[in-house]
Coordinates of C-alpha atoms and ligand atoms in Angstrom, one line a residue:
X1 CA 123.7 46.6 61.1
X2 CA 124.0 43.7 62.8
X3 CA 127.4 42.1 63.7
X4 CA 128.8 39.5 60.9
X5 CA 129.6 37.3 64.0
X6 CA 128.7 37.2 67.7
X7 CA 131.6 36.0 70.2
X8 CA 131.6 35.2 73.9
X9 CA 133.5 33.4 76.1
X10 CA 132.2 31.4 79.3
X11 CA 133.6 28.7 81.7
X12 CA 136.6 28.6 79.3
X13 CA 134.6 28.4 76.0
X14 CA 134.7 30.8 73.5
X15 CA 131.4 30.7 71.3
X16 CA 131.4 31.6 67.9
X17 CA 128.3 31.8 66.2
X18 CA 128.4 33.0 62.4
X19 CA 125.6 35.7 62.2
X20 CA 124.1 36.1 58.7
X21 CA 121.2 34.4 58.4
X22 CA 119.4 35.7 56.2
X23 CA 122.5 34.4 54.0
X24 CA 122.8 31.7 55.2
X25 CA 126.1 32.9 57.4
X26 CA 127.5 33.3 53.7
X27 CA 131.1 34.8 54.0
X28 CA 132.1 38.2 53.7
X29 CA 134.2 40.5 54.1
X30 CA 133.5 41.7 57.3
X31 CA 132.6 38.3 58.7
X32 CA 136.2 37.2 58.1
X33 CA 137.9 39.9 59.3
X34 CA 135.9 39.2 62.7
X35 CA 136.7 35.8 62.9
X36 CA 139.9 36.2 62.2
X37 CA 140.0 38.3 65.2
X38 CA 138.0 36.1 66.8
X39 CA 140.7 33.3 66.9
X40 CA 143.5 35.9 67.5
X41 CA 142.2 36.0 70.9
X42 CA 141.7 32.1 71.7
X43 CA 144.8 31.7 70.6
X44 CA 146.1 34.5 72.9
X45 CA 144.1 34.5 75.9
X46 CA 144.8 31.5 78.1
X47 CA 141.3 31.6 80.0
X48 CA 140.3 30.5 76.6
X49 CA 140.8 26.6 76.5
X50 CA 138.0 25.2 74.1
X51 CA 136.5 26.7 71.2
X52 CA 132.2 26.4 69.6
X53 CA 131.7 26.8 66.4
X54 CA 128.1 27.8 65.0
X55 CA 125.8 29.5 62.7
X56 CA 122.7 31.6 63.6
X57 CA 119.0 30.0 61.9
X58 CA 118.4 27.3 59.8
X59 CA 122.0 27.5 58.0
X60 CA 125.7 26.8 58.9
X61 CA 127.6 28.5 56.6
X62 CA 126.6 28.9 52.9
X63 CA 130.1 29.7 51.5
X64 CA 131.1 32.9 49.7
X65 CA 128.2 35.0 49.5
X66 CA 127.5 35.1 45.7
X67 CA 125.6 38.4 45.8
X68 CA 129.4 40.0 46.2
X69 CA 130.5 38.2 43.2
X70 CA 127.2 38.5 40.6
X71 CA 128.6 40.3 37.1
X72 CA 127.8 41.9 34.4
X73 CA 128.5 40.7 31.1
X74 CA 131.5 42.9 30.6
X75 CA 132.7 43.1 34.1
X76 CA 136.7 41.6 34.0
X77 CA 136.9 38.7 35.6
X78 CA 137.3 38.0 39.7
X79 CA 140.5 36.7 40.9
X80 CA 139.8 34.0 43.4
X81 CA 143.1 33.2 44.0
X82 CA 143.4 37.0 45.7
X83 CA 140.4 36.1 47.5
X84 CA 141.4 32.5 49.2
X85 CA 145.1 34.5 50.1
X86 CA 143.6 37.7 51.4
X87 CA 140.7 35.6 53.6
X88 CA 140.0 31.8 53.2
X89 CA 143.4 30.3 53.3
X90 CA 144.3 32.5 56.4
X91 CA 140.8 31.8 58.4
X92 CA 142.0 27.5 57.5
X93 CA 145.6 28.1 58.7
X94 CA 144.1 30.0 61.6
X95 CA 142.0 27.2 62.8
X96 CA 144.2 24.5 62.0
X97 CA 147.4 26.3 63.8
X98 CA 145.1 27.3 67.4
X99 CA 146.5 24.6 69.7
X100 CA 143.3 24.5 71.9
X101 CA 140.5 22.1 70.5
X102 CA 137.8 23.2 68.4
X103 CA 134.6 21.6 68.4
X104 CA 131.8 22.4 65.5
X105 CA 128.1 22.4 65.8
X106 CA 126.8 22.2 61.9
X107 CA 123.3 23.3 62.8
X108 CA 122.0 23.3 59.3
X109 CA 123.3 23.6 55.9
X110 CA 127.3 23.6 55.4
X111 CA 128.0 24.3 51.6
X112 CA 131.2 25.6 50.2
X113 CA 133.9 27.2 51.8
X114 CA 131.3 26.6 54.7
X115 CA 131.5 22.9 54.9
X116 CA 135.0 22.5 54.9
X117 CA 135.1 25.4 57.3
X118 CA 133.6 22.9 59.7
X119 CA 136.0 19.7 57.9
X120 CA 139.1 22.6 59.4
X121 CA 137.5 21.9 63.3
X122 CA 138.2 19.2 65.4
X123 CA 135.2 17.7 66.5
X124 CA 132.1 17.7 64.5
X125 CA 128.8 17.4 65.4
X126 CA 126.0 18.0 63.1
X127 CA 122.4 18.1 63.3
X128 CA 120.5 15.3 61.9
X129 CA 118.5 18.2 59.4
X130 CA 121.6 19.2 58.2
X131 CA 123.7 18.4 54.9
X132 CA 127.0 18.8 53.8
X133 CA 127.6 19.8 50.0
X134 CA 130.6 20.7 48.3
X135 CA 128.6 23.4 46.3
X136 CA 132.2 24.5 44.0
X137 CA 131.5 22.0 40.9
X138 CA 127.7 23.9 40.7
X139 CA 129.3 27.4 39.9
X140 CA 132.3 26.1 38.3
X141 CA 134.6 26.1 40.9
X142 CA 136.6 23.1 42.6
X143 CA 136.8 22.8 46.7
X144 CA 138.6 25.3 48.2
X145 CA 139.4 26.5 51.8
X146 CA 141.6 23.1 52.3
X147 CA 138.4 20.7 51.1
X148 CA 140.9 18.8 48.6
X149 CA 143.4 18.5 51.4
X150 CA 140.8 17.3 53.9
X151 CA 137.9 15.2 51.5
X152 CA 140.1 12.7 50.7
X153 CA 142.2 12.3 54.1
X154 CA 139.0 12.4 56.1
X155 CA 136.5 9.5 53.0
X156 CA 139.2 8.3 50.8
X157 CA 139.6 9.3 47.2
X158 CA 136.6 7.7 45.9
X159 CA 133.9 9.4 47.8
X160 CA 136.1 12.4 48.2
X161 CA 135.6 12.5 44.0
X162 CA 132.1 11.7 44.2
X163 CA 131.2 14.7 46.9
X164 CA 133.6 16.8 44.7
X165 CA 132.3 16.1 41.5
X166 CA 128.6 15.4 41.7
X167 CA 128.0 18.2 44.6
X168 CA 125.1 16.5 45.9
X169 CA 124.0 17.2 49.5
X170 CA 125.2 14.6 51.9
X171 CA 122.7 14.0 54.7
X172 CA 124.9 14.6 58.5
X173 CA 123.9 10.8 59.2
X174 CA 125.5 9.5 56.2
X175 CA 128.4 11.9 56.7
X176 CA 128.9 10.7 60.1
X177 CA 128.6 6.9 58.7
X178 CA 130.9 7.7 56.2
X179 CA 133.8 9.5 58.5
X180 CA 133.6 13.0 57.3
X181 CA 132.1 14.1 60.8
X182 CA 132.7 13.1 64.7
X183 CA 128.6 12.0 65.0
X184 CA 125.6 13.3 64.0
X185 CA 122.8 14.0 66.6
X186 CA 119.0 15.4 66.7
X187 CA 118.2 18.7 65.9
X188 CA 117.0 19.6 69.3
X189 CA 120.0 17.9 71.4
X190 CA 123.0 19.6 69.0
X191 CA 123.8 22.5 71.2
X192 CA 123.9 20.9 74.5
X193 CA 125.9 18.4 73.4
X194 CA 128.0 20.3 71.7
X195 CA 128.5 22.5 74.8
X196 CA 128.7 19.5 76.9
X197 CA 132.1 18.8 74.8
X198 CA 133.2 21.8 74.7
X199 CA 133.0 22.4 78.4
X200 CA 134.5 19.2 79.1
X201 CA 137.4 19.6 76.8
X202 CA 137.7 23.4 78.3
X203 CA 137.9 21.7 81.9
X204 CA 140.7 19.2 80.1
X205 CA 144.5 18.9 80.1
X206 CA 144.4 21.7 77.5
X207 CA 148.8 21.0 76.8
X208 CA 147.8 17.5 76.1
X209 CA 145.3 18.3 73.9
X210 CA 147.8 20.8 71.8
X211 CA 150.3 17.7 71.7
X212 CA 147.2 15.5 70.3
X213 CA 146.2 17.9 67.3
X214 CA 150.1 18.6 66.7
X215 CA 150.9 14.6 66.5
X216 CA 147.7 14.1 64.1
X217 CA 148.3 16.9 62.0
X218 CA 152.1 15.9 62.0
X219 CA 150.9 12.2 60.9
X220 CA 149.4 13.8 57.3
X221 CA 152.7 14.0 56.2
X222 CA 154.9 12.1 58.2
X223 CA 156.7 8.0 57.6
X224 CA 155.7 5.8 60.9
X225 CA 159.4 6.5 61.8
X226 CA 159.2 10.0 61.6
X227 CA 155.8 9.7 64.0
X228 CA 157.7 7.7 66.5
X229 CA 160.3 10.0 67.0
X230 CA 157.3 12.5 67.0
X231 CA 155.5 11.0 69.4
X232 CA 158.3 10.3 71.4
X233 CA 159.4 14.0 71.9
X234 CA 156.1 15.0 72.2
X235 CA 154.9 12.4 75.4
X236 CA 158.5 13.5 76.9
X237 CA 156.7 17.3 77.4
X238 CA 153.5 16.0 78.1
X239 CA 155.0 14.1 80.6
X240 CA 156.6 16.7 82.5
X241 CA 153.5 18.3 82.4
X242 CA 151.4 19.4 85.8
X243 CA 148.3 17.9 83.9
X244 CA 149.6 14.4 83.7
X245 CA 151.1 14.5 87.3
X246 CA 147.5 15.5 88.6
X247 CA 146.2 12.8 86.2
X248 CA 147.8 9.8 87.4
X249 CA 147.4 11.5 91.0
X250 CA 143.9 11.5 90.7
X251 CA 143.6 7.6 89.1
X252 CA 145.2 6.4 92.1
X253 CA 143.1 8.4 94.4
X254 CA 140.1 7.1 92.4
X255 CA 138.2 10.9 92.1
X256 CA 138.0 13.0 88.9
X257 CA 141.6 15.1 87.9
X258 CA 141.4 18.8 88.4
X259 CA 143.2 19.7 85.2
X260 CA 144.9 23.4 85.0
X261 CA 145.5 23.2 81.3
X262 CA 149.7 22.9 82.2
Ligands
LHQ1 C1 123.1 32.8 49.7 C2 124.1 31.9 49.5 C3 125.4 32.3 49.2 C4 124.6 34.5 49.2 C5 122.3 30.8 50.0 N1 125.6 33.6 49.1 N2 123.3 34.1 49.6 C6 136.0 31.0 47.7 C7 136.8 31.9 47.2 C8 136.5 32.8 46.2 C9 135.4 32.8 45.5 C10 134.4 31.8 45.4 O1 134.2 31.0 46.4 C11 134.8 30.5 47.4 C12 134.3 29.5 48.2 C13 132.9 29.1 48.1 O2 132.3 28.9 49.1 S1 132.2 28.8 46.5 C14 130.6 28.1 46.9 C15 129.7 29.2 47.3 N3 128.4 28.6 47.8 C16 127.5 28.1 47.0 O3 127.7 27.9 45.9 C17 126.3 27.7 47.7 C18 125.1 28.4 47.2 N4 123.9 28.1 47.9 C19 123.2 27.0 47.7 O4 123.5 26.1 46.9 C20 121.9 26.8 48.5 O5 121.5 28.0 48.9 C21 122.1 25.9 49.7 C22 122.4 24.4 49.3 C23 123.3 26.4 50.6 C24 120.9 25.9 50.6 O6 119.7 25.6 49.8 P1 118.3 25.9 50.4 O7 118.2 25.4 51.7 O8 117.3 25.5 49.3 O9 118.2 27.5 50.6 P2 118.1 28.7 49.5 O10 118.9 28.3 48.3 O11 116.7 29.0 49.3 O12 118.8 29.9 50.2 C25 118.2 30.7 51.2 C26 118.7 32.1 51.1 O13 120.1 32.2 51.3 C27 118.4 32.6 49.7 O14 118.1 34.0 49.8 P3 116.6 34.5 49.6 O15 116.7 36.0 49.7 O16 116.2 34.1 48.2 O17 115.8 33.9 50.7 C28 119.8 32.5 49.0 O18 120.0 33.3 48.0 C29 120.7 32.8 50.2 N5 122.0 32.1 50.0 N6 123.6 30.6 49.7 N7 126.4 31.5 49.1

């Protein structure tokens, strides 16, 4: 059998690529367990300083596979709320708690749990085949795996309803135009550029980069007072960081910064 997901780690990327195809990289199971696992050890292993997220063939990610949830007409009920707590909801507070970026390369369909899997990454690139379709309303279901939390933060309320709601499939153009995604590109230039970004932000000043993602997750919640004082304690550490000293080092000596990630 092959594996649910394939991982490895170069120049300071880890690659992800979600390996069902034949499902569409559907979830699992077995596929979260690995990727859980899979984001243990970026989080814990400091060679690790970006993250690439993918799918294998024509798909992203598909959602929960369905075949694991077909019943007969007197089977009891599913609880879905076991199955968010036991795998969804930790794979989204995984991703969103890693403090080394994440960039996503949507290479084809993202429906689901699997297009909000990729609204839970930092930077999003898409292919320009692909779509984006909050699938839920279809089977009965609303958005799960934080896509009520991030639609409407990320569109606004209106199309954040209309994407919820009608679940048609937004083209990765009109996604980008619309601020869902980071920018949608050809088919044939997705993974280089995605792993141009990636290795770039791997080379980067990866504590920066931590104190970015906490300020912006911070601002979801936060009064502008409560974000100054933020930002404040947080530029005091970056500050005393090696990173920045190299930084400003290296803008004076007019040559690129040689960042160490501290
Ligand atoms: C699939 C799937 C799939 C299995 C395509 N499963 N095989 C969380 C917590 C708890 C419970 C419930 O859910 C959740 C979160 C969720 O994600 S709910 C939403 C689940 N996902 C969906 O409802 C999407 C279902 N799929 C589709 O609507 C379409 O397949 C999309 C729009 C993704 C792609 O359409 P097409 O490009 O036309 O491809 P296709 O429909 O022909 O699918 C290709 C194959 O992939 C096909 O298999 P086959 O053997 O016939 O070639 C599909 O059965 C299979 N597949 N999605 N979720």
């Amino acid at each position: 059998m092959s594996k649910p997901i394939l991982v490895a780690v170069e120049a300071g990327v880890q690659t992800i690529i979600l390996n069902r195809p034949e499902q569409l990289n559907a979830f699992n199971p077995a596929m979260h367990a690995h990727l859980r696992e899979a984001l243990d050890d970026a989080a814990d292993d400091a060679s690790i300083r970006a993250v690439l997220l993918t799918g294998a063939g024509r798909g992203f990610c598909a959602g929960q596979d369905l075949a694991e949830r077909r019943f007969g007409p007197d089977a009891p009920p599913v609880d879905l709320g076991a199955s968010l707590e036991q795998n969804y909801n930790p794979l989204v507070r995984r991703l969103r708690a890693l403090d080394k970026p994440v960039v996503c390369a949507v290479n084809g369909v993202a429906a689901g749990a699997g297009a909000n899997l990729a609204l839970a990454c930092d930077i999003v690139l898409a292919a320009r085949s692909a779509v984006f379709v909050q699938a839920f309303s279809r089977i009965g279901l609303l958005p799960d795996s934080g896509g009520s939390w991030f639609l409407p933060r990320l569109v606004g309320t209106a199309r954040a309803m209309g994407l919820a709601l009608l679940a048609e499939k937004l083209p990765a153009a009109e996604a980008e135009r619309i601020g869902l995604i980071w920018r949608c590109v050809d088919d044939a230039h997705l993974m280089d550029e995605a792993r141009a970004i990636a290795r770039g932000l791997a080379e980067g000043p990866t504590l920066g980069y931590a104190l970015i993602k906490q300020a912006m997750r911070a601002s979801a919640t936060n009064s502008l007072d409560a974000q100054l004082d933020l930002e404040r304690d947080l530029q005091r550490s970056a500050g005393r960081s090696e990173d920045y000293r190299e930084g400003v080092t290296a803008f004076a000596e007019k040559r690129k910064p040689r960042f160490h990630g501290r």
